[in-house]
Short mmCIF file of C-alpha atoms in Angstrom, two decimals:
data_model
loop_
_atom_site.label_atom_id
_atom_site.label_comp_id
_atom_site.label_asym_id
_atom_site.label_seq_id
_atom_site.Cartn_x
_atom_site.Cartn_y
_atom_site.Cartn_z
CA MET A 1 -0.01 0.02 0.01
CA LYS A 2 2.92 2.28 0.68
CA PHE A 3 4.17 1.99 -2.90
CA THR A 4 0.73 2.63 -4.42
CA LYS A 5 0.26 5.65 -2.17
CA TYR A 6 3.53 6.95 -3.37
CA LEU A 7 2.52 6.47 -7.01
CA ARG A 8 -0.83 8.18 -6.38
CA ASN A 9 0.92 11.18 -4.86
CA GLN A 10 3.31 11.35 -7.73
CA ASN A 11 0.32 11.38 -10.16
CA LEU A 12 -1.38 14.13 -8.24
CA LYS A 13 1.85 16.19 -8.25
CA SER A 14 2.04 15.68 -11.95
CA VAL A 15 -1.43 17.04 -12.54
CA GLU A 16 -0.71 20.00 -10.23
CA MET A 17 2.42 20.66 -12.23
CA PHE A 18 0.44 20.79 -15.51
CA PHE A 19 -1.92 23.31 -14.06
CA ASP A 20 0.99 25.43 -12.58
CA ASN A 21 2.83 25.28 -15.88
CA THR A 22 -0.26 26.44 -17.80
CA ILE A 23 -0.84 29.24 -15.38
CA ASP A 24 2.82 30.36 -15.50
CA THR A 25 3.41 30.10 -19.21
CA ARG A 26 0.01 30.73 -20.84
CA LEU A 27 -1.81 33.11 -18.55
CA THR A 28 0.32 36.15 -19.02
CA GLU A 29 -2.23 38.67 -20.30
CA LEU A 30 -5.09 40.32 -18.46
CA THR A 31 -7.78 39.54 -20.91
CA TYR A 32 -8.33 36.51 -23.25
CA THR A 33 -10.81 35.67 -25.96
CA ARG A 34 -13.02 32.66 -25.68
CA ASP A 35 -10.97 30.89 -28.43
CA GLU A 36 -7.71 31.46 -26.50
CA ILE A 37 -9.23 30.03 -23.28
CA GLU A 38 -10.72 27.09 -25.10
CA THR A 39 -7.31 26.39 -26.69
CA MET A 40 -5.50 26.53 -23.33
CA LEU A 41 -8.09 24.31 -21.60
CA GLN A 42 -8.05 21.80 -24.55
CA SER A 43 -4.25 21.71 -24.33
CA LEU A 44 -4.35 21.18 -20.57
CA LYS A 45 -7.00 18.53 -21.02
CA ASP A 46 -4.90 16.68 -23.59
CA LEU A 47 -1.84 16.82 -21.38
CA ILE A 48 -3.69 15.49 -18.35
CA ARG A 49 -5.46 12.80 -20.31
CA SER A 50 -2.20 11.59 -21.85
CA GLU A 51 -0.44 11.51 -18.49
CA MET A 52 -3.27 9.71 -16.77
CA GLU A 53 -3.63 7.18 -19.56
CA THR A 54 0.09 6.44 -19.34
CA GLU A 55 0.01 6.07 -15.59
CA LEU A 56 -3.10 3.94 -15.58
CA ILE A 57 -1.59 1.64 -18.20
CA SER A 58 1.63 1.41 -16.16
CA PHE A 59 -0.36 0.72 -13.00
CA SER A 60 -2.31 -2.02 -14.69
CA HIS A 61 0.84 -3.63 -16.04
CA MET A 62 2.32 -3.55 -12.52
CA ASN A 63 -0.76 -5.25 -11.14
CA VAL A 64 -0.51 -7.94 -13.79
CA LEU A 65 3.16 -8.59 -12.99
CA LEU A 66 2.31 -8.63 -9.22
CA LEU A 67 -0.50 -11.15 -9.72
CA GLY A 68 1.78 -13.24 -11.91
CA GLN A 69 4.33 -13.35 -9.14
CA LEU A 70 1.74 -14.35 -6.56
CA PHE A 71 0.27 -17.12 -8.73
CA THR A 72 3.80 -18.41 -9.46
CA GLN A 73 4.56 -18.56 -5.70
CA ALA A 74 1.25 -20.22 -5.07
CA GLU A 75 2.09 -22.87 -7.66
CA LYS A 76 5.42 -23.55 -6.01
CA TRP A 77 3.54 -24.13 -2.68
CA HIS A 78 1.00 -26.35 -4.48
CA LEU A 79 -1.88 -23.98 -3.79
CA ARG A 80 -4.86 -23.56 -6.03
CA MET A 81 -5.98 -20.03 -6.36
CA THR A 82 -9.03 -18.53 -7.99
CA ALA A 83 -10.06 -14.93 -8.46
CA ASP A 84 -13.63 -13.69 -7.96
CA LEU A 85 -13.85 -10.67 -10.22
CA SER A 86 -17.14 -9.52 -8.64
CA GLU A 87 -15.28 -9.01 -5.37
CA ILE A 88 -12.82 -6.43 -6.75
CA GLN A 89 -15.70 -3.98 -7.47
CA ASN A 90 -17.55 -4.54 -4.19
CA ARG A 91 -17.86 -1.06 -2.68
CA ASP A 92 -17.85 -2.46 0.91
CA LEU A 93 -14.66 -4.27 0.38
CA LEU A 94 -13.10 -1.28 -1.26
CA GLU A 95 -14.08 0.88 1.72
CA ASN A 96 -12.46 -1.74 4.04
CA VAL A 97 -9.19 -1.42 2.01
CA LYS A 98 -9.42 2.32 2.36
CA SER A 99 -9.81 2.07 6.14
CA ILE A 100 -6.92 -0.43 6.33
CA GLU A 101 -4.82 2.07 4.37
CA LEU A 102 -5.70 4.91 6.76
CA HIS A 103 -5.08 2.57 9.77
CA ASN A 104 -1.68 1.62 8.35
CA GLU A 105 -0.73 5.31 7.88
CA ILE A 106 -1.40 5.98 11.58
CA ARG A 107 0.43 2.80 12.58
CA MET A 108 3.43 3.70 10.36
CA GLN A 109 3.70 7.10 12.03
CA SER A 110 4.45 5.45 15.36
CA ASP A 111 8.06 4.27 15.85
CA ARG A 112 7.73 0.55 16.50
CA PRO A 113 10.37 -1.98 15.70
CA ARG A 114 9.59 -3.94 12.52
CA LEU A 115 10.05 -7.61 11.73
CA GLN A 116 12.92 -8.26 9.44
CA PRO A 117 12.29 -10.20 6.24
CA LEU A 118 13.65 -13.66 5.92
CA VAL A 119 16.95 -13.49 4.11
CA ASP A 120 17.18 -17.11 2.98
CA ASN A 121 13.81 -18.59 2.17
CA THR A 122 15.15 -21.19 -0.27
CA SER A 123 15.94 -23.60 2.60
CA SER A 124 12.35 -23.30 3.89
CA ILE A 125 10.96 -23.88 0.43
CA GLU A 126 13.18 -26.95 0.03
CA LEU A 127 11.98 -28.28 3.42
CA LEU A 128 8.37 -27.77 2.40
CA ARG A 129 8.97 -29.62 -0.91
CA LYS A 130 10.50 -32.51 0.93
CA GLU A 131 7.64 -32.63 3.35
CA ILE A 132 5.10 -32.54 0.49
CA GLU A 133 6.97 -35.40 -1.14
CA ARG A 134 7.01 -37.39 2.07
CA LEU A 135 3.26 -36.82 2.58
CA LYS A 136 2.53 -37.86 -1.02
CA GLU A 137 4.46 -41.13 -0.44
CA GLU A 138 2.73 -41.70 2.85
CA ASN A 139 -0.62 -41.11 1.14
CA GLN A 140 0.29 -43.56 -1.62
CA THR A 141 1.20 -46.20 1.00
CA LEU A 142 -2.04 -45.66 2.89
CA GLU A 143 -4.08 -45.91 -0.37
CA THR A 144 -2.35 -49.12 -1.21
CA ARG A 145 -3.02 -50.58 2.33
CA LEU A 146 -6.75 -49.47 2.00
CA LYS A 147 -7.09 -51.34 -1.30
CA GLU A 148 -5.50 -54.42 0.21
CA MET A 149 -7.80 -54.34 3.22
CA LYS A 150 -10.84 -53.87 0.97
CA SER A 151 -9.81 -56.84 -1.13
CA GLU A 152 -9.39 -58.96 2.06
CA VAL A 153 -12.81 -58.01 3.29
CA GLN A 154 -14.44 -59.06 0.01
#
């Protein structure tokens, strides 16, 4: 959320800069004709539209890459993930995310020690893979025993 907030603030600063630039460079006279004002506003509109389109495309591409990373990690952990697209437009859930973001801002302002990220997670992944393999073998053994017991009962 911190990164997205930073990007959002950068986009807002960019829009403010376009307005400031238009005011500083184009509004130098005391009176303007309707055509001059329309030209200035159209130019400003085009600049903002172009900038926002670029940023929205960039943001969408970053989300695609992030989701790709998450799904790849899920596959490594043998998780099955699905996405409910109706959930991402649920206003209540979006408001919950907004409140979480505000809560995180308040929490980040306090000076609490933070947990350090794991430096070497490859060993834990390898341990998990070995455990998954062991459980698969145990499952296979139990299935074989179950079949044998069923055949004895019949």
